[in-house]
Short mmCIF file of C-alpha atoms in Angstrom, two decimals:
data_model
loop_
_atom_site.label_atom_id
_atom_site.label_comp_id
_atom_site.label_asym_id
_atom_site.label_seq_id
_atom_site.Cartn_x
_atom_site.Cartn_y
_atom_site.Cartn_z
CA UNK A 507 14.81 16.67 -6.37
CA UNK A 508 11.09 15.68 -7.55
CA UNK A 509 11.04 12.24 -5.02
CA UNK A 510 12.36 15.03 -2.29
CA UNK A 511 8.97 17.30 -2.91
CA UNK A 512 6.63 14.23 -3.09
CA UNK A 513 7.82 12.69 -0.05
CA UNK A 514 7.52 15.78 2.19
CA UNK A 515 3.99 15.97 0.37
CA UNK A 516 3.32 12.50 1.84
CA UNK A 517 4.69 13.59 5.34
CA UNK A 518 2.73 16.68 5.24
CA UNK A 519 -0.38 14.81 4.34
CA UNK A 520 -0.46 11.76 6.27
CA UNK A 521 -1.31 12.88 9.82
CA UNK A 522 -4.54 14.99 8.50
CA UNK A 523 -5.59 11.96 6.34
CA UNK A 524 -4.95 9.81 9.41
CA UNK A 525 -6.67 11.64 11.83
CA UNK A 526 -9.98 13.14 9.49
CA UNK A 527 -10.06 9.90 6.88
CA UNK A 528 -9.23 7.03 8.02
CA UNK A 529 -11.86 6.05 10.30
CA UNK A 530 -11.35 2.17 11.20
CA UNK A 531 -9.56 1.39 14.32
CA UNK A 532 -5.79 1.34 15.26
CA UNK A 533 -4.26 -2.24 14.97
CA UNK A 534 -3.20 -3.25 18.33
CA UNK A 535 -0.27 -5.76 16.83
CA UNK A 536 3.12 -5.38 17.19
CA UNK A 537 6.25 -6.41 14.36
CA UNK A 538 7.18 -8.83 16.98
CA UNK A 539 4.44 -10.68 17.14
CA UNK A 540 3.78 -10.47 13.29
CA UNK A 541 7.14 -12.30 12.76
CA UNK A 542 6.24 -14.90 15.16
CA UNK A 543 2.91 -16.24 13.10
CA UNK A 544 3.59 -18.62 10.53
CA UNK A 545 6.35 -17.93 8.03
CA UNK A 546 3.78 -18.35 4.70
CA UNK A 547 1.35 -15.54 6.67
CA UNK A 548 0.26 -12.81 5.49
CA UNK A 549 1.18 -11.54 9.68
CA UNK A 550 4.90 -12.69 8.61
CA UNK A 551 5.74 -11.22 5.66
CA UNK A 552 4.32 -8.05 6.79
CA UNK A 553 6.48 -8.19 9.93
CA UNK A 554 9.32 -8.73 7.64
CA UNK A 555 8.80 -5.67 5.41
CA UNK A 556 8.50 -3.37 8.25
CA UNK A 557 11.95 -4.83 9.18
CA UNK A 558 13.20 -5.04 6.30
CA UNK A 559 12.84 -1.29 5.50
CA UNK A 560 13.10 -0.28 9.44
CA UNK A 561 9.58 0.62 9.10
CA UNK A 562 7.15 1.11 11.76
CA UNK A 563 3.12 -0.11 11.96
CA UNK A 564 1.67 3.65 11.26
CA UNK A 565 -1.80 3.96 13.13
CA UNK A 566 -4.86 3.09 10.82
CA UNK A 567 -2.26 2.93 7.86
CA UNK A 568 -1.67 -0.66 8.49
CA UNK A 569 -3.57 -1.53 5.07
CA UNK A 570 -1.36 0.50 3.12
CA UNK A 571 2.32 -1.73 4.09
CA UNK A 572 0.01 -4.92 3.72
CA UNK A 573 -1.41 -3.82 -0.17
CA UNK A 574 2.85 -3.64 -0.59
CA UNK A 575 3.26 -7.15 0.94
CA UNK A 576 0.20 -8.23 -1.51
CA UNK A 577 1.66 -6.36 -4.56
CA UNK A 578 5.37 -6.78 -4.21
CA UNK A 579 5.48 -3.17 -4.81
CA UNK A 580 8.46 -1.45 -3.70
CA UNK A 581 8.75 1.51 -1.75
CA UNK A 582 10.60 3.92 -4.03
CA UNK A 583 8.52 7.51 -4.85
CA UNK A 584 7.54 5.80 -7.98
CA UNK A 585 6.48 2.56 -6.51
CA UNK A 586 4.17 4.04 -4.03
CA UNK A 587 2.66 6.39 -6.96
CA UNK A 588 2.85 3.11 -9.49
CA UNK A 589 1.12 0.74 -6.39
CA UNK A 590 -2.24 4.05 -6.45
CA UNK A 591 -2.25 3.25 -9.63
CA UNK A 592 -3.30 -0.43 -9.08
CA UNK A 593 -5.15 0.50 -6.55
CA UNK A 594 -7.03 2.30 -8.67
CA UNK A 595 -7.38 -0.40 -11.39
CA UNK A 596 -8.54 -2.85 -8.66
CA UNK A 597 -11.54 -0.19 -7.52
CA UNK A 598 -10.30 2.05 -5.29
CA UNK A 599 -11.55 5.36 -4.88
CA UNK A 600 -10.58 8.21 -2.92
CA UNK A 601 -9.85 11.64 -2.72
CA UNK A 602 -6.13 11.21 -1.56
CA UNK A 603 -5.43 7.92 -4.46
CA UNK A 604 -6.66 10.77 -7.05
CA UNK A 605 -4.00 13.30 -5.67
CA UNK A 606 -1.61 10.79 -5.49
CA UNK A 607 -1.94 9.73 -9.21
CA UNK A 608 -2.85 12.78 -10.67
CA UNK A 609 0.48 14.47 -8.99
CA UNK A 610 1.88 11.30 -9.71
CA UNK A 611 1.84 11.47 -13.59
CA UNK A 612 2.11 15.22 -13.73
CA UNK A 613 5.78 15.15 -12.04
CA UNK A 614 6.56 11.37 -13.57
CA UNK A 615 5.52 11.78 -17.12
CA UNK A 616 8.14 9.40 -18.63
CA UNK A 617 6.74 6.38 -16.34
CA UNK A 618 3.17 6.37 -17.56
CA UNK A 619 3.61 3.39 -18.95
CA UNK A 620 4.71 1.65 -15.68
CA UNK A 621 1.82 3.47 -14.34
CA UNK A 622 -0.40 1.95 -16.61
CA UNK A 623 1.22 -1.96 -16.40
CA UNK A 624 0.33 -1.03 -12.59
CA UNK A 625 -3.06 -0.16 -13.30
CA UNK A 626 -4.00 -2.85 -15.46
CA UNK A 627 -2.50 -5.46 -13.14
CA UNK A 628 -4.94 -3.84 -10.57
CA UNK A 629 -8.25 -4.25 -12.82
CA UNK A 630 -6.95 -8.01 -13.56
CA UNK A 631 -6.88 -8.74 -9.70
CA UNK A 632 -10.30 -9.32 -7.63
CA UNK A 633 -11.38 -6.56 -6.08
CA UNK A 634 -9.17 -6.62 -2.48
CA UNK A 635 -8.30 -3.71 -1.43
CA UNK A 636 -11.24 -3.23 1.27
CA UNK A 637 -10.78 -6.64 3.06
CA UNK A 638 -10.10 -6.81 6.89
CA UNK A 639 -6.39 -7.41 6.62
CA UNK A 640 -6.31 -7.85 10.33
CA UNK A 641 -8.04 -10.52 10.72
CA UNK A 642 -6.49 -12.20 7.67
CA UNK A 643 -2.91 -11.88 9.09
CA UNK A 644 -2.59 -15.47 10.06
CA UNK A 645 -3.41 -16.62 6.20
CA UNK A 646 -1.34 -17.36 3.81
CA UNK A 647 0.29 -14.62 1.76
CA UNK A 648 0.31 -17.25 -1.58
CA UNK A 649 -3.24 -18.18 -0.38
CA UNK A 650 -4.59 -14.54 -0.36
CA UNK A 651 -2.75 -13.68 -3.79
CA UNK A 652 -4.15 -16.72 -5.83
CA UNK A 653 -7.33 -16.69 -4.39
CA UNK A 654 -7.27 -12.62 -5.64
CA UNK A 655 -5.29 -13.14 -8.30
CA UNK A 656 -2.68 -10.33 -7.42
CA UNK A 657 0.13 -10.85 -9.69
#
């Protein structure tokens, strides 16, 4: 029931967030293009992630799926909240991120040790959340993870 509520909150907030808070341009890229990139590239792994979960590229929210790929984070509600804790530890600050962390902590207090672990992982990595991932799609995933100490 909690998961359903959180997922509904996300669905209701996604469109306004895209429209009013995400100022960048949507990427002009298709999944079939991503999977044609070199097998070790960030773009190839993004394409595989999208296909694995039957996702489409969300305009102006492309970085979100990239973070999943870079941090090897799953897509359950608890993992999504954990990823926001990771980003908070990595230095990212936004109203949306804070709302997810607060609501996630309130809805899943028994998972706080997991959230704290994700926060610590984010602190150990060099700040990467603000990179221009679109221009990094052909770069080796492993190289990016090693360069930014993404565990």
